Short mmCIF file of C-alpha atoms in Angstrom, two decimals:
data_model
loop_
_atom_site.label_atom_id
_atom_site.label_comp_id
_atom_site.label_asym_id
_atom_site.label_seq_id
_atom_site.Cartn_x
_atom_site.Cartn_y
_atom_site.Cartn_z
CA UNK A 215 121.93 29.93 185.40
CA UNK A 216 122.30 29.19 189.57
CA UNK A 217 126.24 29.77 188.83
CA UNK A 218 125.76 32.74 186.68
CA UNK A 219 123.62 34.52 189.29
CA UNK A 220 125.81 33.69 191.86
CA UNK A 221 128.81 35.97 190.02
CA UNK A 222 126.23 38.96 189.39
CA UNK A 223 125.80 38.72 193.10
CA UNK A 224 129.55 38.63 193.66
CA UNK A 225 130.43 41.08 191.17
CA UNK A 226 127.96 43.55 192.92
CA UNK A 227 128.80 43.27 196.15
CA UNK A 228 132.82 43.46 195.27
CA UNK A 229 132.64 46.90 193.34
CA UNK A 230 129.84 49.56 193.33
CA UNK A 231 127.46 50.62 190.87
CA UNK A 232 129.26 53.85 190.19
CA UNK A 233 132.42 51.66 189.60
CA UNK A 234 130.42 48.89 187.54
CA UNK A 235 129.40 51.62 185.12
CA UNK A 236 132.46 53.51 184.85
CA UNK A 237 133.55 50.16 183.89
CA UNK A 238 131.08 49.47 181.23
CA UNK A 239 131.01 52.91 179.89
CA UNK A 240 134.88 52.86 179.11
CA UNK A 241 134.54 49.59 177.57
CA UNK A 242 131.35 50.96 175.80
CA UNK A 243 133.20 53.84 174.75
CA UNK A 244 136.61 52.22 173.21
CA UNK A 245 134.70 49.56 171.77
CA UNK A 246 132.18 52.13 169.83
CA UNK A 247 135.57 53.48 168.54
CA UNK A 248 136.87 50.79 167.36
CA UNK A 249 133.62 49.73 166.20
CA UNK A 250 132.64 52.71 163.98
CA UNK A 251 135.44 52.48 161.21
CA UNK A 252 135.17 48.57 160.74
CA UNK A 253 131.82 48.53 160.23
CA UNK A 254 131.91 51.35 158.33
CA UNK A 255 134.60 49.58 156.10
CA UNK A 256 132.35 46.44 155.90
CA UNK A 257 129.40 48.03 154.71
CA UNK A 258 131.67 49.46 151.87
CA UNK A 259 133.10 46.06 150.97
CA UNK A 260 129.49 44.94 150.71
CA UNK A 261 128.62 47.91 148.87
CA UNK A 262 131.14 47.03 146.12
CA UNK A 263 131.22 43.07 146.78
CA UNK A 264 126.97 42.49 147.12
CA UNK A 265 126.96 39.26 144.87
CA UNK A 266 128.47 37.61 147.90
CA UNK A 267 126.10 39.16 150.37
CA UNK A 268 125.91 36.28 152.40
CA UNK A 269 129.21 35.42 153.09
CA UNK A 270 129.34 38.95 154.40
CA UNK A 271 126.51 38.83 156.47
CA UNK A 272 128.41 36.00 158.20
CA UNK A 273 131.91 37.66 157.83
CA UNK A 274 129.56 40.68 160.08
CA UNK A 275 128.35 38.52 162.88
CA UNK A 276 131.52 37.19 163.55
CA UNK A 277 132.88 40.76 163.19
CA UNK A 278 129.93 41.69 166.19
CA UNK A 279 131.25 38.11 168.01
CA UNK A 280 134.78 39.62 167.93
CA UNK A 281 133.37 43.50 169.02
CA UNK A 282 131.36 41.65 172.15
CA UNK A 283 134.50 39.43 173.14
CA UNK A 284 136.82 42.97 173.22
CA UNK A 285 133.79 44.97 175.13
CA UNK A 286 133.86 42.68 177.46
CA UNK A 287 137.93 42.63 177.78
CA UNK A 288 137.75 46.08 178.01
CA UNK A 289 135.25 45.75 180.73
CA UNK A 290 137.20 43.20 182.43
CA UNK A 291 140.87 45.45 182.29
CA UNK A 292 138.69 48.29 183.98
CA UNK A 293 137.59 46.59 186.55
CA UNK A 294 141.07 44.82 187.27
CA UNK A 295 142.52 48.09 187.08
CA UNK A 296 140.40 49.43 189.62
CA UNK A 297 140.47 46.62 192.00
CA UNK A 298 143.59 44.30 191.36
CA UNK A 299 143.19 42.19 194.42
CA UNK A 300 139.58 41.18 193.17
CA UNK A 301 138.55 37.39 193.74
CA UNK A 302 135.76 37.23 191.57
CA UNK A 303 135.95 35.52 188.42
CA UNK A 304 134.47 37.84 186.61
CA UNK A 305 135.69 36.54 182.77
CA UNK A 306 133.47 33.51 183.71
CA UNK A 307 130.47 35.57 184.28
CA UNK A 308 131.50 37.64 181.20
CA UNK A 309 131.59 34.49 178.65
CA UNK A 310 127.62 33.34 179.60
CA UNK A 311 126.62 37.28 178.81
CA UNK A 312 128.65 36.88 175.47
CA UNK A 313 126.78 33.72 175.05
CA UNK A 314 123.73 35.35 175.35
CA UNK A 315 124.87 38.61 173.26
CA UNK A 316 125.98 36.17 170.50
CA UNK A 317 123.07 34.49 170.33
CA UNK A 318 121.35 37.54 169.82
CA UNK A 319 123.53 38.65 166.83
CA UNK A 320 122.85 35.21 164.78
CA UNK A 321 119.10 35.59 165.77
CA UNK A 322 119.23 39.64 163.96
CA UNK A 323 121.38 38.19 161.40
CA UNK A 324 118.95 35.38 160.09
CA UNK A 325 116.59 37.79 160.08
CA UNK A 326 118.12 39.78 158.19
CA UNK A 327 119.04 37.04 155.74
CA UNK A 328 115.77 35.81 155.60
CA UNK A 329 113.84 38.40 156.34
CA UNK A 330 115.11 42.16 154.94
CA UNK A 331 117.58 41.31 152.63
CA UNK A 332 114.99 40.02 150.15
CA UNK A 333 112.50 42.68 150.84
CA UNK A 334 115.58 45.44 150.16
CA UNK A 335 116.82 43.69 147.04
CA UNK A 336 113.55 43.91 145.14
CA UNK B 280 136.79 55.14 181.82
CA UNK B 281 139.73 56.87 183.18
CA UNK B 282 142.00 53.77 184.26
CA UNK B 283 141.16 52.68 180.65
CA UNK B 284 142.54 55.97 178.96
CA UNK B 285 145.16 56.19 181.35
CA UNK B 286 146.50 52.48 180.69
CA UNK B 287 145.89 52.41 177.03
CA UNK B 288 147.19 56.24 176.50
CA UNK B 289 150.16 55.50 174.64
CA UNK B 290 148.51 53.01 172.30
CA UNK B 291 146.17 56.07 171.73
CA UNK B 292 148.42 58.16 170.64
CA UNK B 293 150.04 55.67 168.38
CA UNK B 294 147.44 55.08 166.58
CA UNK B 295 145.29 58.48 166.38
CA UNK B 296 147.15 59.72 162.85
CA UNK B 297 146.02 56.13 161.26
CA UNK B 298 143.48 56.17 162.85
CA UNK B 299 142.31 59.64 161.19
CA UNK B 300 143.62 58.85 157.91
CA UNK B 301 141.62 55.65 158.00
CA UNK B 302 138.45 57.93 158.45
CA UNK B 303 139.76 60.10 155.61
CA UNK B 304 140.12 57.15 153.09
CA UNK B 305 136.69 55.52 154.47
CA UNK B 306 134.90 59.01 153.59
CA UNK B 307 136.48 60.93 150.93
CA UNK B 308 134.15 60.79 147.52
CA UNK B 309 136.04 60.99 144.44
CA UNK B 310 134.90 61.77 141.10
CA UNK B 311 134.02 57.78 139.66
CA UNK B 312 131.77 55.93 139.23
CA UNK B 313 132.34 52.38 139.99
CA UNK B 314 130.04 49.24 138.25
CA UNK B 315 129.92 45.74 140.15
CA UNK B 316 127.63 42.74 139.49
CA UNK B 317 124.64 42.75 141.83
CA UNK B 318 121.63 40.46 141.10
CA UNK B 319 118.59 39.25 139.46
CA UNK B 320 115.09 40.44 140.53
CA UNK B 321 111.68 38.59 139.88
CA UNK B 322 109.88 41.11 138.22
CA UNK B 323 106.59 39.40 139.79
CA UNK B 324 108.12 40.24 143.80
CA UNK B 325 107.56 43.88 142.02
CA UNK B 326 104.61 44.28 139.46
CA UNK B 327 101.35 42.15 139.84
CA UNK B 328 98.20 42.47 137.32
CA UNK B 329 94.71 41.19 139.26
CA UNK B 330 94.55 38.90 136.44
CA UNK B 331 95.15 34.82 135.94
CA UNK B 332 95.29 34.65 139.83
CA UNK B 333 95.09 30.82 139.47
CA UNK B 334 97.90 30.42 136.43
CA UNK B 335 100.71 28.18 137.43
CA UNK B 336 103.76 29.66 136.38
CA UNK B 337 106.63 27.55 136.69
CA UNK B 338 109.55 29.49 135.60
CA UNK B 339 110.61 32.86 136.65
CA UNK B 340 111.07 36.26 134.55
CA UNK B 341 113.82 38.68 136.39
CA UNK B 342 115.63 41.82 135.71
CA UNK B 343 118.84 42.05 136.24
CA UNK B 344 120.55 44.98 138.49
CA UNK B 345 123.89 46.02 138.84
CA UNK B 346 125.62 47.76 141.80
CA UNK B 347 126.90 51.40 140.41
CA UNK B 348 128.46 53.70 142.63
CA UNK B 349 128.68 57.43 141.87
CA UNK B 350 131.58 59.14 143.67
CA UNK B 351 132.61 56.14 145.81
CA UNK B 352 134.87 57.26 148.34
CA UNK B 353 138.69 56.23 148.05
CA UNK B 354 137.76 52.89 150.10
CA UNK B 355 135.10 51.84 147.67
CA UNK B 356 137.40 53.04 144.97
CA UNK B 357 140.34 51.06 146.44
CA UNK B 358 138.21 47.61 146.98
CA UNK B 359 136.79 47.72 143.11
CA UNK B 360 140.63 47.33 142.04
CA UNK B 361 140.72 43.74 143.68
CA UNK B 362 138.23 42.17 140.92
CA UNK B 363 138.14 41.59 137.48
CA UNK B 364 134.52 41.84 137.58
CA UNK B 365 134.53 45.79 138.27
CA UNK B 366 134.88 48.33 136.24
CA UNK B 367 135.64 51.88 137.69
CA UNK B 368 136.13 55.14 135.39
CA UNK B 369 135.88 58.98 135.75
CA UNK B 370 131.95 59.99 135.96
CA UNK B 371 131.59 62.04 132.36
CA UNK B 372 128.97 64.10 130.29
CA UNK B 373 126.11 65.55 132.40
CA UNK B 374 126.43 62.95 135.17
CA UNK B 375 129.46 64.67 135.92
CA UNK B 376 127.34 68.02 137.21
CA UNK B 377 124.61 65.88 138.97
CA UNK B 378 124.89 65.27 142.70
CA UNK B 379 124.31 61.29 143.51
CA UNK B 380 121.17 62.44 145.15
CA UNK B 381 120.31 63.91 141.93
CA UNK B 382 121.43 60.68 139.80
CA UNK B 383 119.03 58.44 142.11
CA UNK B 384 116.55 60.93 141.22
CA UNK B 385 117.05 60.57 137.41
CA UNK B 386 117.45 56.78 137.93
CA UNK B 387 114.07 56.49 139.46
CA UNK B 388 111.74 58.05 137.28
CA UNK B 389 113.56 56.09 134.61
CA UNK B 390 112.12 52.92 136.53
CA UNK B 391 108.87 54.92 136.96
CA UNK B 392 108.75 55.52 133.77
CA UNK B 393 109.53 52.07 132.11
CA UNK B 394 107.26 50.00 133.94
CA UNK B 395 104.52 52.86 132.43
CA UNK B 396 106.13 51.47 128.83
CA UNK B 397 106.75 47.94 129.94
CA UNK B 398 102.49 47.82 130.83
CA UNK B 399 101.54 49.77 127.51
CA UNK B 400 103.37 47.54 125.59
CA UNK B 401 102.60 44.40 127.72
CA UNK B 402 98.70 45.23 127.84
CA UNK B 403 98.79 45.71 123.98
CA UNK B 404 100.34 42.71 122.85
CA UNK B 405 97.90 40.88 125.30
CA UNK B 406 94.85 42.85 123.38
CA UNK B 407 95.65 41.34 120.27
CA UNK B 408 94.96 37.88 122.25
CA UNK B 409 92.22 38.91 124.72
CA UNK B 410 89.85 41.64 123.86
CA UNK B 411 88.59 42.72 127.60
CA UNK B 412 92.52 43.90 128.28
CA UNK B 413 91.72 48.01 128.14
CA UNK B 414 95.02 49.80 128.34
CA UNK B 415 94.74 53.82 128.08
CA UNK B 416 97.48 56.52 128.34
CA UNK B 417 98.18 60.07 128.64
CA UNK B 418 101.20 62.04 127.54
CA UNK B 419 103.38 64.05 129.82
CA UNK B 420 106.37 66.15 129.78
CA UNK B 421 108.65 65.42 132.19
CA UNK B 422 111.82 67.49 133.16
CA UNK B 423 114.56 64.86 132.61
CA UNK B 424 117.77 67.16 132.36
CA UNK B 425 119.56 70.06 133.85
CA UNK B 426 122.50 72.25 133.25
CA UNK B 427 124.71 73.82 135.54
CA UNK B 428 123.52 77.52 133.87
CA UNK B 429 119.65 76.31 134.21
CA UNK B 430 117.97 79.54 135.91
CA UNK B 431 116.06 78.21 138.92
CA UNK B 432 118.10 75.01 139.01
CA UNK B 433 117.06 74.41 142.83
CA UNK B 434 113.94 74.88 142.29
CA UNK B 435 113.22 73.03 139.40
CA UNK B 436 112.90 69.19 140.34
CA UNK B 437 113.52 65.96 138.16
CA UNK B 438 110.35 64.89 136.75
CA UNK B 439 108.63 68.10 137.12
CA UNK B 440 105.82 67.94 134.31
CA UNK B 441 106.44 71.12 132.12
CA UNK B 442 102.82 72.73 131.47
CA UNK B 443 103.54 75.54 129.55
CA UNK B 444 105.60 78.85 128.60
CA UNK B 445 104.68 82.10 127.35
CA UNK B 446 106.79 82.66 123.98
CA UNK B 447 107.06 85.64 121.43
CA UNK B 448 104.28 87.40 121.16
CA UNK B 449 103.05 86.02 124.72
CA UNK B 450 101.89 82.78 122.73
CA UNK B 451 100.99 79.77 124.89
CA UNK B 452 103.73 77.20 124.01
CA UNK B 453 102.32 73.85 125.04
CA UNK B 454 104.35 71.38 122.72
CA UNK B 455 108.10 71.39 124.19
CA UNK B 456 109.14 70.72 120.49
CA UNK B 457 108.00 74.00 119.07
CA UNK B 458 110.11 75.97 122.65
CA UNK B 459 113.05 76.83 120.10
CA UNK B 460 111.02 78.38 117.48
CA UNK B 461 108.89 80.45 119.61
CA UNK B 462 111.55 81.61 122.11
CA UNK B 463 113.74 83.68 119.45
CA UNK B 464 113.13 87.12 120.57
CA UNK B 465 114.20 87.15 124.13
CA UNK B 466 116.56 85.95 126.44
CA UNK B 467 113.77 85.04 129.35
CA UNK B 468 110.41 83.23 129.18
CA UNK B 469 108.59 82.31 132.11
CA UNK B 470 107.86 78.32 131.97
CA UNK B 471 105.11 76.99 134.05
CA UNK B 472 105.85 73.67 136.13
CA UNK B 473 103.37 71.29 138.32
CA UNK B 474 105.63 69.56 140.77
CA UNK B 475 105.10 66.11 142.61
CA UNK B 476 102.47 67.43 144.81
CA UNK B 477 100.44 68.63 142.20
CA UNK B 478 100.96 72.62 142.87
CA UNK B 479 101.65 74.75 139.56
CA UNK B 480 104.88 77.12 139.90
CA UNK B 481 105.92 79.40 137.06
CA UNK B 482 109.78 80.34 136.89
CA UNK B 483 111.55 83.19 134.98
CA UNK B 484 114.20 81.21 132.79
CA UNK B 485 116.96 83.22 130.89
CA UNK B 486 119.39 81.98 128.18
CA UNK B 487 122.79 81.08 129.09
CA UNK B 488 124.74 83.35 126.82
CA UNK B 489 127.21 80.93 125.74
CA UNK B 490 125.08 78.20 124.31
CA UNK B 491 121.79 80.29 124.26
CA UNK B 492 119.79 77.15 125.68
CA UNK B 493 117.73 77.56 128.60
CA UNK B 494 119.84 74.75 129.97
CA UNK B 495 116.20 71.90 131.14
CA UNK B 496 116.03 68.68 129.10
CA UNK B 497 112.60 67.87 128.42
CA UNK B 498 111.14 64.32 127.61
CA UNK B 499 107.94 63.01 126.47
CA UNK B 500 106.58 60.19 128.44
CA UNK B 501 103.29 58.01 127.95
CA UNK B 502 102.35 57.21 131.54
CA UNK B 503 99.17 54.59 132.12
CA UNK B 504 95.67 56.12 132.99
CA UNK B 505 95.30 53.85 136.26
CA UNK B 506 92.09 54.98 136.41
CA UNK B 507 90.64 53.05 133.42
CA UNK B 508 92.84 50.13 132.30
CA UNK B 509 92.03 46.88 133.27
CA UNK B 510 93.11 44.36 134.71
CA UNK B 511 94.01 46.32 137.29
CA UNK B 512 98.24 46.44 138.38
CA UNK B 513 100.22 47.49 141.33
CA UNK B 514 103.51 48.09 141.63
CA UNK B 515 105.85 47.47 144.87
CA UNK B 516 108.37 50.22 145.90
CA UNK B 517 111.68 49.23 145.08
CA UNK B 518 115.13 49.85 145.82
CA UNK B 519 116.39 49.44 142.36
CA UNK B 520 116.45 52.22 139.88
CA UNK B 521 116.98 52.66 135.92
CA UNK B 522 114.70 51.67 132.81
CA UNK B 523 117.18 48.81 131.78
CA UNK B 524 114.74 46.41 133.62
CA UNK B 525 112.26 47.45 130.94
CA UNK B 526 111.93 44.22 128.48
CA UNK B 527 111.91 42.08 131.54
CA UNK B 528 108.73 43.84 132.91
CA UNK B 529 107.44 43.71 129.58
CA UNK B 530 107.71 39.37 129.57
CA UNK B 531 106.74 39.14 132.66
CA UNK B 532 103.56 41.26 132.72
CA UNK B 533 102.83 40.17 129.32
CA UNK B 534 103.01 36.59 130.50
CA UNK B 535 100.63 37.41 133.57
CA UNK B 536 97.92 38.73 131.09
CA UNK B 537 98.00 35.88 128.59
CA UNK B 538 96.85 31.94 129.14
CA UNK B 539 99.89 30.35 128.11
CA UNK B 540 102.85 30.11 130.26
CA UNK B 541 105.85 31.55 128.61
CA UNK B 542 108.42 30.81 131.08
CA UNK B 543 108.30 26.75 130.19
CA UNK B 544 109.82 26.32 133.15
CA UNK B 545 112.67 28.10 133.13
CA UNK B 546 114.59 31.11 134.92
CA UNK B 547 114.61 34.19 132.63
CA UNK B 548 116.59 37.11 133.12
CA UNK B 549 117.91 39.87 130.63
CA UNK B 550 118.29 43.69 130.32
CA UNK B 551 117.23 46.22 128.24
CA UNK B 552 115.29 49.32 127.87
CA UNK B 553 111.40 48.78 126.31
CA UNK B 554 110.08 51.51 124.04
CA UNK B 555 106.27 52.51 123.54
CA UNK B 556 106.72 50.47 119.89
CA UNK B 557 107.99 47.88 121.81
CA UNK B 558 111.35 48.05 120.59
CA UNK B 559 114.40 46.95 122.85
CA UNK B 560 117.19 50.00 123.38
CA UNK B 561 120.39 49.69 124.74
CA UNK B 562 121.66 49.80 128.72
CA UNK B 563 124.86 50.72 130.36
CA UNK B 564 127.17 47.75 132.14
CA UNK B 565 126.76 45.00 130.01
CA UNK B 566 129.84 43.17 131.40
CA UNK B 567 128.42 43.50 134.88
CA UNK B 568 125.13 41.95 133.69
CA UNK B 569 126.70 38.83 132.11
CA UNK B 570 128.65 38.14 135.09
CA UNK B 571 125.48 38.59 137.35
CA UNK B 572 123.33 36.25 135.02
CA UNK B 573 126.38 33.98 135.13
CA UNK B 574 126.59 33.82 138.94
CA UNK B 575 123.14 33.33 139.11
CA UNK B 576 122.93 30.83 136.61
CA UNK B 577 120.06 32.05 134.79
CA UNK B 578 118.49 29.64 131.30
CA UNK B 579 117.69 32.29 128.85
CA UNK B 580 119.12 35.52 129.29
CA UNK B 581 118.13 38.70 126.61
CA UNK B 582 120.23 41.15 125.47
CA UNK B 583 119.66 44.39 123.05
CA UNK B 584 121.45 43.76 119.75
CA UNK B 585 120.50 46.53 117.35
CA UNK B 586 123.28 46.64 115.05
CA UNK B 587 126.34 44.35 113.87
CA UNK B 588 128.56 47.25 113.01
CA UNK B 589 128.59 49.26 116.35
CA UNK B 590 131.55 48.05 118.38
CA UNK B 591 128.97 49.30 121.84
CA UNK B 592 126.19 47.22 120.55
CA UNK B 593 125.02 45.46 124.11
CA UNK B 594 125.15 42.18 122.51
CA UNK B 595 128.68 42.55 120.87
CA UNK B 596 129.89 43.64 124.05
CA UNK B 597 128.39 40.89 125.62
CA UNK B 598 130.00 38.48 123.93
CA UNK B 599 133.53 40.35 124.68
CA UNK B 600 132.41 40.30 128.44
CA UNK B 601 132.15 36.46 127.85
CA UNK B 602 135.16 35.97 126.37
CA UNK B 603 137.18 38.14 128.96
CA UNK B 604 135.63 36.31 132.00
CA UNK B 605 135.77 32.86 130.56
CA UNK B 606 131.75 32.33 130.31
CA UNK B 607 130.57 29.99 127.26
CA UNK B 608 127.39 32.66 125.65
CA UNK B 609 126.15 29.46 124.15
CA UNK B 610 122.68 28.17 124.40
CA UNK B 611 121.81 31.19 127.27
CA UNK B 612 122.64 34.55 125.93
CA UNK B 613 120.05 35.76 123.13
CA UNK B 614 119.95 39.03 121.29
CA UNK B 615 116.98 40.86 120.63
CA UNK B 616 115.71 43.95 118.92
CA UNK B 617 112.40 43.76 120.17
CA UNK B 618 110.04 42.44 122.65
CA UNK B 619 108.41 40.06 119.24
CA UNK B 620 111.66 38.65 118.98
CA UNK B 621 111.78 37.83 122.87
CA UNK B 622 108.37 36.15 122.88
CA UNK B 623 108.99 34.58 119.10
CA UNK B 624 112.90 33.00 120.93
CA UNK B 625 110.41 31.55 123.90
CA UNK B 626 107.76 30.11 121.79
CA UNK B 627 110.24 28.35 119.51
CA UNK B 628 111.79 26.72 122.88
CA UNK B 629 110.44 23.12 123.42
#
C-alpha cells in the first residue's frame, strides 16, 4: 500500500491534473468504444445461449478484466505520449488499481450469480 | 485525448466501416422469431397459499420456460444457427402484425390469466378433500386480439375488459357471443371498455370492409375473487410470460392445499396449458422444453398428449425432439390429458 502511494505521489507531481485527466478521459473514451459493441454482442449471445448463463457470467468478468487491462494501456500510451522522458513507473501503479478494479468485478459478478440472477429468472 | 486520436488515427479509420457494420448487424431486427432452451422455475419461488405452512415438501414442482425471441436482430439471428437446440423461423399469423412490446403484452396476461385457472382448478380438486378450501370466481371479458384494421387500435389495450356495446336497435349487448347477431345493421357500434386503471372509455368501432369484422378478439376468462377465497394466495411478479406453465401451477398449488406430499421426493417439471375443467391444452416449443428438462435433469416431466393421430400433438413431438437430440423419453417423459391423470401418474409412483 506504502509503495502504491508512493507512485500516486510520483505520478502527481510528474504531470498535472489537467494532463492526468486528459489522460484518463481518452482512455475512458476509446475504451467506452470499444466497450459498447462487445458487450452489446455478449448480452445477445446470452440472450440466445441462457442455459449456460454461468459460463457467461464468467466469460463477462473476464471480458471487464480484459476492458480494465486496455483502459489502463490506453491511459498509460497517453501519458507516454505526452511526456516520453517520464521516470515513473506508472504500469506498476496501474496493475494494483486493476487489482483493485478486478476485484470489484468478481465481487458484482457473484452477486449477480447469487443474488439477481435467481430473483430475474423466476 | 488528443495524442490518443492523433496516434491511433489511422487504426481509426481502418476500422470505422466494420466498425459501423458491426453496429448494423448487432441492431437490425428481422422478421423471426427465434426459440432456445431456457430453464425450469419452482412454481413455489412464484405462487404461495397461507396454507400447510409447516408441510415438508421434499421434492420440487417447476415450470418450464423457454427463451423466444421475436424479431431478433441479425446477431441473435446469426448465433441461433450455431446449435441444434434452436429453432428459428419467419414470425406468422397475427404475431406477425404485433410489435414485441405488444407480444409481451399478450404473453403476460396469458400468465395472469393461467395462474387464475391453475388456482380454480387447484382449490377445487383440494375441496373435494378439505371442505374449508372456498374458491369463488367472476367472469370477465378480456380483449385478447387485434387487427391491423381495428378502429382505435392505439387506444384499445390488451386485456382491456369489454363492458358493453350498443347494437341494432341501441340494445345493450353484454354477452360478446351474441356481438355478430346484433351488429348486422351498421358498419359502427360504439363498444364500451374499462382499462387497467379501472376508468370506463367508449370507442366508435367501424367494420373493415373487406372482412366486415370489427377486427378485436375477445376472450372469456374466469379470474379468482381474492376477496373471498381462502386460504389466502399471493403471487410474485415474474419475468416469465405465457399460460404453458399452467398444469405446473396447478400440481404445485394443489399440492400446497392438500396433506399429502405429492412430490415423493422428486423434481417435477412439465408444460402445458390448464383449462377451467382442468383439462391439459397444448404449448408451443416442445423441442426446446425437452432439451431444457434434459439439461436440467428433471424425474418426472408432463407433457399434453391429446390425440395419437395429430402429427403436432406435444407429446408426439416430444418424442421426435428425443429422438433428434439423442435423449432416452423413458421412465421421465409422461403424457397427460388432464391434471387427474398428472396426480393419478404421481400417486401410482412408489
Amino acid at each position: 500500500m506504502k509503495k502504491y502511494k508512493d507512485l500516486v505521489k510520483e505520478l502527481n507531481n510528474e504531470f498535472t491534473s489537467k494532463e492526468l485527466s486528459s489522460s484518463y478521459l481518452g482512455a475512458f473514451f476509446y475504451t467506452t468504444i470499444i466497450a459498447i459493441p462487445l458487450l452489446i454482442a455478449i448480452a445477445q449471445i446470452v440472450s440466445v445461449y441462457l442455459y449456460w448463463l454461468t459460463f457467461w457470467l464468467v466469460l463477462i468478468i473476464i471480458v471487464m478484466f480484459l476492458l480494465n487491462y486496455i483502459f489502463h494501456r490506453l491511459t498509460l500510451k497517453a501519458l507516454k505520449l505526452k511526456k516520453p522522458e517520464t521516470k515513473v513507473d506508472i504500469w506498476n501503479l496501474f496493475i494494483y488499481q486493476q487489482i483493485i478494479i478486478n476485484i470489484f468485478f468478481v465481487i458484482i459478478g457473484l452477486i449477480f450469480k447469487f443474488i439477481l440472477i435467481p430473483i430475474w429468472m423466476v | 485525448m488528443k495524442e490518443l486520436t492523433k496516434h491511433y488515427l489511422p487504426i481509426i479509420k481502418a476500422l470505422i466501416i466494420p466498425y459501423l457494420f458491426f453496429f448494423f448487424v448487432l441492431f437490425y431486427p428481422i422478421a423471426y422469431f427465434v426459440d432456445t432452451p431456457g430453464g425450469i422455475t419452482e412454481v413455489e419461488s412464484i405462487i404461495s397459499v397461507d396454507y400447510n405452512q409447516d408441510k415438508e415438501i421434499t421434492g420440487t414442482i417447476s415450470s418450464t420456460y423457454i427463451v423466444s425471441i421475436n424479431r431478433p436482430t441479425f446477431f441473435q439471428f446469426m448465433l441461433s444457427s450455431f446449435s441444434d437446440y434452436n429453432y428459428a423461423n419467419v414470425i406468422r399469423g397475427t404475431y406477425a402484425n404485433y410489435t414485441n412490446e405488444e407480444i409481451n403484452q399478450i404473453s403476460y396476461l396469458d400468465k395472469e390469466t393461467s395462474v387464475n385457472a391453475a388456482v380454480i382448478v387447484a382449490y377445487q380438486k383440494a375441496q373435494d378433500l378439505n371442505e374449508e378450501i372456498i374458491i369463488d370466481y367472476y367472469e370477465k371479458v378480456m380483449v385478447f386480439g387485434k387487427a391491423t384494421y381495428l378502429s382505435f387500435y392505439d387506444d384499445i389495450e390488451f386485456g382491456d375488459e369489454f363492458l358493453y356495446l350498443i347494437g341494432d336497435s341501441d340494445q345493450i349487448v353484454d354477452d360478446h357471443t351474441q356481438i355478430g347477431p346484433n351488429t348486422q345493421n351498421a358498419s359502427s357500434y360504439e363498444f364500451f371498455f374499462k382499462n387497467a386503471d379501472g376508468e370506463t372509455y367508449s370507442r366508435i368501432l367501424t367494420k373493415d370492409e373487406e372482412t366486415n369484422l370489427f377486427g378485436i378478439t375477445l376472450k372469456l376468462y374466469y379470474l379468482v375473487n381474492k376477496e373471498t377465497i381462502y386460504p389466502k394466495y399471493q403471487e410474485q411478479s415474474s419475468n416469465i410470460g405465457g399460460p404453458s406453465g399452467g398444469l405446473l401451477q396447478t400440481l404445485a398449488i394443489y399440492n400446497m392445499l392438500v396433506d399429502e406430499d405429492i412430490t415423493k421426493g422428486l423434481k417435477i417439471a412439465g408444460t402445458g396449458t390448464i383449462n377451467y375443467d382442468g383439462s391439459v391444452g397444448y404449448i408451443g416449443g416442445v423441442e426446446q422444453k425437452i432439451i431444457t428438462a434434459y439439461l436440467n435433469k428433471v424425474d418426472v416431466f408432463f407433457i399434453p398428449f391429446l390425440s395419437e393421430t395429430y402429427t403436432y400433438d406435444n407429446y408426439l413431438e416430444a418424442l421426435r425432439a428425443c429422438e433428434k437430440h439423442g435423449i432416452d423419453p423413458t421412465g421421465w417423459l409422461v403424457p397427460v390429458a388432464s391434471f387427474q391423470d398428472a396426480l393419478d401418474y404421481l400417486a401410482g409412483l412408489e
